[in-house]
PDB file of C-alpha atoms in Angstrom:
ATOM      1  CA  UNK A   1      -0.029   0.018  -0.001  1.00 43.00           C
ATOM      2  CA  UNK A   2       2.894   2.417   0.825  1.00 44.00           C
ATOM      3  CA  UNK A   3       4.407   1.749  -2.582  1.00 44.00           C
ATOM      4  CA  UNK A   4       1.072   2.282  -4.260  1.00 38.00           C
ATOM      5  CA  UNK A   5       0.655   5.657  -2.405  1.00 37.00           C
ATOM      6  CA  UNK A   6       4.322   6.604  -3.178  1.00 41.00           C
ATOM      7  CA  UNK A   7       3.612   5.927  -6.877  1.00 40.00           C
ATOM      8  CA  UNK A   8       0.723   8.267  -6.809  1.00 40.00           C
ATOM      9  CA  UNK A   9       2.258  10.984  -4.812  1.00 39.00           C
ATOM     10  CA  UNK A  10       4.628  13.327  -6.371  1.00 43.00           C
ATOM     11  CA  UNK A  11       1.150  13.944 -10.287  1.00 41.00           C
ATOM     12  CA  UNK A  12      -0.709  17.441 -12.395  1.00 39.00           C
ATOM     13  CA  UNK A  13       2.677  19.330 -11.663  1.00 42.00           C
ATOM     14  CA  UNK A  14       3.948  17.734 -14.840  1.00 46.00           C
ATOM     15  CA  UNK A  15       0.882  19.280 -16.579  1.00 40.00           C
ATOM     16  CA  UNK A  16       1.292  22.620 -14.906  1.00 40.00           C
ATOM     17  CA  UNK A  17       5.065  22.646 -15.814  1.00 42.00           C
ATOM     18  CA  UNK A  18       4.303  21.789 -19.447  1.00 43.00           C
ATOM     19  CA  UNK A  19       1.568  24.320 -19.700  1.00 43.00           C
ATOM     20  CA  UNK A  20       3.708  27.115 -18.091  1.00 43.00           C
ATOM     21  CA  UNK A  21       6.324  26.470 -20.793  1.00 45.00           C
ATOM     22  CA  UNK A  22       3.853  27.907 -23.294  1.00 43.00           C
ATOM     23  CA  UNK A  23       2.819  24.858 -25.254  1.00 44.00           C
ATOM     24  CA  UNK A  24      -0.531  24.072 -26.554  1.00 45.00           C
ATOM     25  CA  UNK A  25      -1.341  20.489 -27.084  1.00 46.00           C
ATOM     26  CA  UNK A  26      -0.537  18.630 -30.314  1.00 38.00           C
ATOM     27  CA  UNK A  27      -2.616  16.075 -32.118  1.00 36.00           C
ATOM     28  CA  UNK A  28      -2.336  12.639 -30.568  1.00 37.00           C
ATOM     29  CA  UNK A  29      -0.981   9.997 -32.983  1.00 39.00           C
ATOM     30  CA  UNK A  30      -3.436   7.167 -33.659  1.00 37.00           C
ATOM     31  CA  UNK A  31      -3.103   3.815 -35.342  1.00 42.00           C
ATOM     32  CA  UNK A  32      -6.634   4.117 -36.569  1.00 40.00           C
ATOM     33  CA  UNK A  33      -6.525   6.058 -39.904  1.00 39.00           C
ATOM     34  CA  UNK A  34     -10.301   6.486 -40.089  1.00 43.00           C
ATOM     35  CA  UNK A  35     -10.440   8.400 -36.721  1.00 47.00           C
ATOM     36  CA  UNK A  36      -8.923  11.841 -36.412  1.00 56.00           C
ATOM     37  CA  UNK A  37      -8.208  13.349 -32.946  1.00 63.00           C
ATOM     38  CA  UNK A  38      -9.590  16.856 -32.734  1.00 63.00           C
ATOM     39  CA  UNK A  39      -6.827  19.450 -31.964  1.00 64.00           C
ATOM     40  CA  UNK A  40      -9.128  22.080 -30.273  1.00 59.00           C
ATOM     41  CA  UNK A  41     -12.432  21.703 -28.269  1.00 60.00           C
ATOM     42  CA  UNK A  42     -15.508  21.965 -30.370  1.00 55.00           C
ATOM     43  CA  UNK A  43     -17.440  25.200 -30.141  1.00 52.00           C
ATOM     44  CA  UNK A  44     -20.718  24.914 -28.263  1.00 48.00           C
ATOM     45  CA  UNK A  45     -23.082  26.960 -26.088  1.00 44.00           C
ATOM     46  CA  UNK A  46     -22.314  27.719 -22.428  1.00 51.00           C
ATOM     47  CA  UNK A  47     -23.150  24.603 -20.479  1.00 48.00           C
ATOM     48  CA  UNK A  48     -25.872  24.926 -17.779  1.00 49.00           C
ATOM     49  CA  UNK A  49     -24.725  25.038 -14.176  1.00 58.00           C
ATOM     50  CA  UNK A  50     -25.459  21.961 -12.094  1.00 66.00           C
ATOM     51  CA  UNK A  51     -24.503  21.029  -8.525  1.00 74.00           C
ATOM     52  CA  UNK A  52     -21.257  19.158  -7.900  1.00 83.00           C
ATOM     53  CA  UNK A  53     -23.005  16.191  -6.579  1.00 83.00           C
ATOM     54  CA  UNK A  54     -25.022  15.913  -9.815  1.00 81.00           C
ATOM     55  CA  UNK A  55     -21.918  16.408 -11.961  1.00 82.00           C
ATOM     56  CA  UNK A  56     -19.811  13.803 -10.102  1.00 88.00           C
ATOM     57  CA  UNK A  57     -21.386  10.718 -11.801  1.00 87.00           C
ATOM     58  CA  UNK A  58     -20.942  12.401 -15.154  1.00 84.00           C
ATOM     59  CA  UNK A  59     -17.162  12.420 -14.803  1.00 89.00           C
ATOM     60  CA  UNK A  60     -17.104   8.584 -14.915  1.00 89.00           C
ATOM     61  CA  UNK A  61     -16.121   8.906 -18.524  1.00 89.00           C
ATOM     62  CA  UNK A  62     -12.627   9.823 -17.427  1.00 93.00           C
ATOM     63  CA  UNK A  63     -12.012   6.293 -15.912  1.00 94.00           C
ATOM     64  CA  UNK A  64      -9.262   4.561 -17.864  1.00 95.00           C
ATOM     65  CA  UNK A  65      -6.078   5.781 -19.380  1.00 96.00           C
ATOM     66  CA  UNK A  66      -5.533   8.940 -21.553  1.00 96.00           C
ATOM     67  CA  UNK A  67      -2.527  10.271 -23.555  1.00 96.00           C
ATOM     68  CA  UNK A  68      -1.548  13.588 -25.004  1.00 94.00           C
ATOM     69  CA  UNK A  69       1.572  14.544 -26.815  1.00 89.00           C
ATOM     70  CA  UNK A  70       2.772  18.000 -25.662  1.00 79.00           C
ATOM     71  CA  UNK A  71       6.080  19.752 -26.454  1.00 78.00           C
ATOM     72  CA  UNK A  72       7.624  16.514 -27.585  1.00 81.00           C
ATOM     73  CA  UNK A  73       6.732  14.751 -24.386  1.00 86.00           C
ATOM     74  CA  UNK A  74       3.997  12.335 -23.687  1.00 91.00           C
ATOM     75  CA  UNK A  75       1.528  13.185 -20.940  1.00 91.00           C
ATOM     76  CA  UNK A  76      -0.644  10.483 -19.303  1.00 94.00           C
ATOM     77  CA  UNK A  77      -3.651  10.403 -17.019  1.00 96.00           C
ATOM     78  CA  UNK A  78      -4.879   7.220 -15.415  1.00 97.00           C
ATOM     79  CA  UNK A  79      -8.219   7.391 -13.534  1.00 97.00           C
ATOM     80  CA  UNK A  80      -9.546   4.565 -11.389  1.00 97.00           C
ATOM     81  CA  UNK A  81     -13.209   3.642 -10.993  1.00 95.00           C
ATOM     82  CA  UNK A  82     -15.157   5.462  -8.264  1.00 93.00           C
ATOM     83  CA  UNK A  83     -14.806   4.039  -4.754  1.00 92.00           C
ATOM     84  CA  UNK A  84     -16.429   5.434  -1.633  1.00 89.00           C
ATOM     85  CA  UNK A  85     -17.330   8.705  -3.318  1.00 89.00           C
ATOM     86  CA  UNK A  86     -13.850   9.322  -4.695  1.00 94.00           C
ATOM     87  CA  UNK A  87     -12.331   8.929  -8.167  1.00 96.00           C
ATOM     88  CA  UNK A  88      -8.544   8.608  -7.756  1.00 97.00           C
ATOM     89  CA  UNK A  89      -6.104   9.309 -10.541  1.00 97.00           C
ATOM     90  CA  UNK A  90      -2.447   9.763 -11.406  1.00 95.00           C
ATOM     91  CA  UNK A  91      -0.753  11.993 -13.999  1.00 93.00           C
ATOM     92  CA  UNK A  92       2.763  11.715 -15.234  1.00 90.00           C
ATOM     93  CA  UNK A  93       5.025  12.671 -18.118  1.00 87.00           C
ATOM     94  CA  UNK A  94       7.247  10.351 -20.132  1.00 87.00           C
ATOM     95  CA  UNK A  95      10.461  11.818 -21.540  1.00 86.00           C
ATOM     96  CA  UNK A  96      13.039   9.616 -23.276  1.00 82.00           C
ATOM     97  CA  UNK A  97      11.086   6.517 -22.125  1.00 80.00           C
ATOM     98  CA  UNK A  98      11.339   7.578 -18.491  1.00 82.00           C
ATOM     99  CA  UNK A  99       8.361   8.637 -16.402  1.00 81.00           C
ATOM    100  CA  UNK A 100       8.619  11.832 -14.330  1.00 79.00           C
ATOM    101  CA  UNK A 101       6.669  14.467 -12.482  1.00 81.00           C
ATOM    102  CA  UNK A 102       4.169  12.214 -10.852  1.00 86.00           C
ATOM    103  CA  UNK A 103       1.137  13.566  -9.051  1.00 91.00           C
ATOM    104  CA  UNK A 104      -1.877  12.239  -7.249  1.00 95.00           C
ATOM    105  CA  UNK A 105      -5.226  13.741  -8.256  1.00 96.00           C
ATOM    106  CA  UNK A 106      -8.688  12.943  -7.043  1.00 97.00           C
ATOM    107  CA  UNK A 107     -12.272  13.934  -7.684  1.00 96.00           C
ATOM    108  CA  UNK A 108     -14.211  14.140  -4.418  1.00 95.00           C
ATOM    109  CA  UNK A 109     -17.641  15.312  -3.531  1.00 91.00           C
ATOM    110  CA  UNK A 110     -18.544  16.646  -0.039  1.00 86.00           C
ATOM    111  CA  UNK A 111     -22.224  17.740   0.272  1.00 85.00           C
ATOM    112  CA  UNK A 112     -22.972  19.550  -2.921  1.00 84.00           C
ATOM    113  CA  UNK A 113     -19.324  20.635  -3.411  1.00 90.00           C
ATOM    114  CA  UNK A 114     -17.174  18.722  -6.008  1.00 92.00           C
ATOM    115  CA  UNK A 115     -13.440  19.231  -5.942  1.00 95.00           C
ATOM    116  CA  UNK A 116     -10.486  18.313  -8.021  1.00 96.00           C
ATOM    117  CA  UNK A 117      -7.620  17.928  -5.575  1.00 96.00           C
ATOM    118  CA  UNK A 118      -4.025  17.867  -6.643  1.00 93.00           C
ATOM    119  CA  UNK A 119      -1.352  16.448  -4.247  1.00 92.00           C
ATOM    120  CA  UNK A 120       2.407  16.779  -4.800  1.00 84.00           C
ATOM    121  CA  UNK A 121       4.880  15.380  -2.222  1.00 77.00           C
ATOM    122  CA  UNK A 122       6.103  18.100   0.151  1.00 80.00           C
ATOM    123  CA  UNK A 123       3.663  20.733  -1.160  1.00 83.00           C
ATOM    124  CA  UNK A 124       0.281  22.025   0.007  1.00 86.00           C
ATOM    125  CA  UNK A 125      -2.733  20.441  -1.730  1.00 91.00           C
ATOM    126  CA  UNK A 126      -4.396  22.456  -4.434  1.00 93.00           C
ATOM    127  CA  UNK A 127      -8.157  22.509  -4.357  1.00 94.00           C
ATOM    128  CA  UNK A 128     -10.048  23.300  -7.671  1.00 94.00           C
ATOM    129  CA  UNK A 129     -13.778  23.707  -6.975  1.00 92.00           C
ATOM    130  CA  UNK A 130     -16.262  22.646  -9.603  1.00 91.00           C
ATOM    131  CA  UNK A 131     -18.241  25.603 -10.976  1.00 85.00           C
ATOM    132  CA  UNK A 132     -20.019  24.435 -14.078  1.00 79.00           C
ATOM    133  CA  UNK A 133     -20.804  21.386 -16.144  1.00 72.00           C
ATOM    134  CA  UNK A 134     -23.204  19.672 -18.594  1.00 65.00           C
ATOM    135  CA  UNK A 135     -26.507  18.328 -17.269  1.00 62.00           C
ATOM    136  CA  UNK A 136     -26.956  14.569 -17.709  1.00 62.00           C
ATOM    137  CA  UNK A 137     -29.130  13.224 -20.473  1.00 63.00           C
ATOM    138  CA  UNK A 138     -32.680  11.980 -19.635  1.00 64.00           C
ATOM    139  CA  UNK A 139     -31.448   8.362 -19.829  1.00 63.00           C
ATOM    140  CA  UNK A 140     -28.561   9.059 -17.489  1.00 58.00           C
ATOM    141  CA  UNK A 141     -25.961   9.108 -20.259  1.00 61.00           C
ATOM    142  CA  UNK A 142     -23.094  11.589 -20.690  1.00 58.00           C
ATOM    143  CA  UNK A 143     -23.709  14.240 -23.361  1.00 61.00           C
ATOM    144  CA  UNK A 144     -21.106  14.648 -26.049  1.00 63.00           C
ATOM    145  CA  UNK A 145     -19.152  17.967 -25.848  1.00 63.00           C
ATOM    146  CA  UNK A 146     -19.682  17.999 -21.997  1.00 65.00           C
ATOM    147  CA  UNK A 147     -17.587  20.557 -20.087  1.00 81.00           C
ATOM    148  CA  UNK A 148     -16.538  20.282 -16.498  1.00 88.00           C
ATOM    149  CA  UNK A 149     -14.759  23.373 -15.147  1.00 89.00           C
ATOM    150  CA  UNK A 150     -12.849  23.716 -11.821  1.00 92.00           C
ATOM    151  CA  UNK A 151     -11.553  26.893 -10.228  1.00 91.00           C
ATOM    152  CA  UNK A 152      -8.753  27.368  -7.684  1.00 92.00           C
ATOM    153  CA  UNK A 153     -10.320  29.889  -5.397  1.00 85.00           C
ATOM    154  CA  UNK A 154      -7.154  30.406  -3.311  1.00 89.00           C
ATOM    155  CA  UNK A 155      -5.008  31.957  -6.067  1.00 89.00           C
ATOM    156  CA  UNK A 156      -5.393  34.433  -8.946  1.00 88.00           C
ATOM    157  CA  UNK A 157      -2.426  33.188 -11.042  1.00 88.00           C
ATOM    158  CA  UNK A 158      -1.737  30.151 -13.041  1.00 91.00           C
ATOM    159  CA  UNK A 159      -3.107  27.459 -12.664  1.00 90.00           C
ATOM    160  CA  UNK A 160      -6.400  29.153 -11.806  1.00 91.00           C
ATOM    161  CA  UNK A 161      -8.685  27.010 -14.005  1.00 91.00           C
ATOM    162  CA  UNK A 162      -8.697  23.300 -14.914  1.00 92.00           C
ATOM    163  CA  UNK A 163     -11.361  22.008 -17.146  1.00 90.00           C
ATOM    164  CA  UNK A 164     -12.214  18.723 -18.908  1.00 93.00           C
ATOM    165  CA  UNK A 165     -14.224  18.396 -22.144  1.00 90.00           C
ATOM    166  CA  UNK A 166     -15.687  15.105 -23.340  1.00 87.00           C
ATOM    167  CA  UNK A 167     -15.625  15.039 -27.060  1.00 86.00           C
ATOM    168  CA  UNK A 168     -17.195  12.552 -29.507  1.00 77.00           C
ATOM    169  CA  UNK A 169     -15.694   9.084 -29.347  1.00 75.00           C
ATOM    170  CA  UNK A 170     -12.521   8.291 -27.429  1.00 89.00           C
ATOM    171  CA  UNK A 171     -11.354  11.862 -27.261  1.00 92.00           C
ATOM    172  CA  UNK A 172     -11.283  14.588 -24.748  1.00 93.00           C
ATOM    173  CA  UNK A 173      -9.545  17.852 -23.744  1.00 93.00           C
ATOM    174  CA  UNK A 174      -7.809  19.127 -20.637  1.00 93.00           C
ATOM    175  CA  UNK A 175      -7.430  22.866 -20.505  1.00 89.00           C
ATOM    176  CA  UNK A 176      -5.378  24.738 -17.964  1.00 89.00           C
ATOM    177  CA  UNK A 177      -5.424  28.491 -17.708  1.00 89.00           C
ATOM    178  CA  UNK A 178      -4.508  31.463 -15.549  1.00 90.00           C
ATOM    179  CA  UNK A 179      -2.300  34.538 -15.320  1.00 92.00           C
ATOM    180  CA  UNK A 180       1.461  34.290 -15.923  1.00 93.00           C
ATOM    181  CA  UNK A 181       3.488  37.474 -15.749  1.00 92.00           C
ATOM    182  CA  UNK A 182       0.346  39.617 -15.898  1.00 90.00           C
ATOM    183  CA  UNK A 183      -0.861  37.870 -19.051  1.00 90.00           C
ATOM    184  CA  UNK A 184      -3.736  35.409 -19.471  1.00 89.00           C
ATOM    185  CA  UNK A 185      -2.403  32.085 -20.674  1.00 90.00           C
ATOM    186  CA  UNK A 186      -4.294  28.985 -21.826  1.00 88.00           C
ATOM    187  CA  UNK A 187      -2.899  25.558 -22.696  1.00 85.00           C
ATOM    188  CA  UNK A 188      -5.036  22.913 -24.344  1.00 85.00           C
ATOM    189  CA  UNK A 189      -4.115  19.209 -24.141  1.00 88.00           C
ATOM    190  CA  UNK A 190      -5.894  16.828 -26.599  1.00 93.00           C
ATOM    191  CA  UNK A 191      -6.435  13.564 -24.815  1.00 95.00           C
ATOM    192  CA  UNK A 192      -7.030  10.188 -26.517  1.00 95.00           C
ATOM    193  CA  UNK A 193      -8.013   6.997 -24.750  1.00 95.00           C
ATOM    194  CA  UNK A 194      -5.224   4.438 -24.722  1.00 95.00           C
ATOM    195  CA  UNK A 195      -4.693   0.865 -23.542  1.00 94.00           C
ATOM    196  CA  UNK A 196      -3.534   1.102 -19.910  1.00 94.00           C
ATOM    197  CA  UNK A 197      -0.980  -1.786 -20.326  1.00 93.00           C
ATOM    198  CA  UNK A 198       0.665  -0.536 -23.520  1.00 91.00           C
ATOM    199  CA  UNK A 199      -0.088   3.184 -23.182  1.00 87.00           C
ATOM    200  CA  UNK A 200      -1.000   3.177 -26.886  1.00 88.00           C
ATOM    201  CA  UNK A 201      -4.211   3.545 -28.825  1.00 85.00           C
ATOM    202  CA  UNK A 202      -6.055   0.324 -28.909  1.00 69.00           C
ATOM    203  CA  UNK A 203      -6.677  -1.164 -32.392  1.00 61.00           C
TER     204      UNK A 203
END
């Protein structure tokens, strides 16, 4: 268990580091020629606001493994199935076939408040509070082009906002934004679902 926790501790710093370097995401390579990964989130109307407790089940689409290629580095997210009201995840970057910059992240709901909590070893936890998202479909399904935005209410600089977008098919987007040096910056990371064992797109 200690090794498991240690593996998780230390993971979205990689994301913040990459984003602060100024890179937008690049298209994720796919072995499926008939499917093209979108490079930017699709335009759509402002999503209706719903309570965090209502939005929490809608984030189950994140469960599994995702990959984005950013600044010649591979960024990964691995989200575990919900357990006791928490969805745990890890993020890390692979550079020259070596993993680095691990962090533990979790989605947790308390009352009506949903938070994205980022833990890095030796540093204070960062809490991003859910502020808006897409209402579920009548049949309980997850809408395509569904946004889920989280705000860090404790700071006014980067990273201030973290948002996830569910796109059509096995694609999604992670957007990180905030002020850097007095300027608003935004980095978009195109995510594609991958096999958790091989870390590559499933055929």
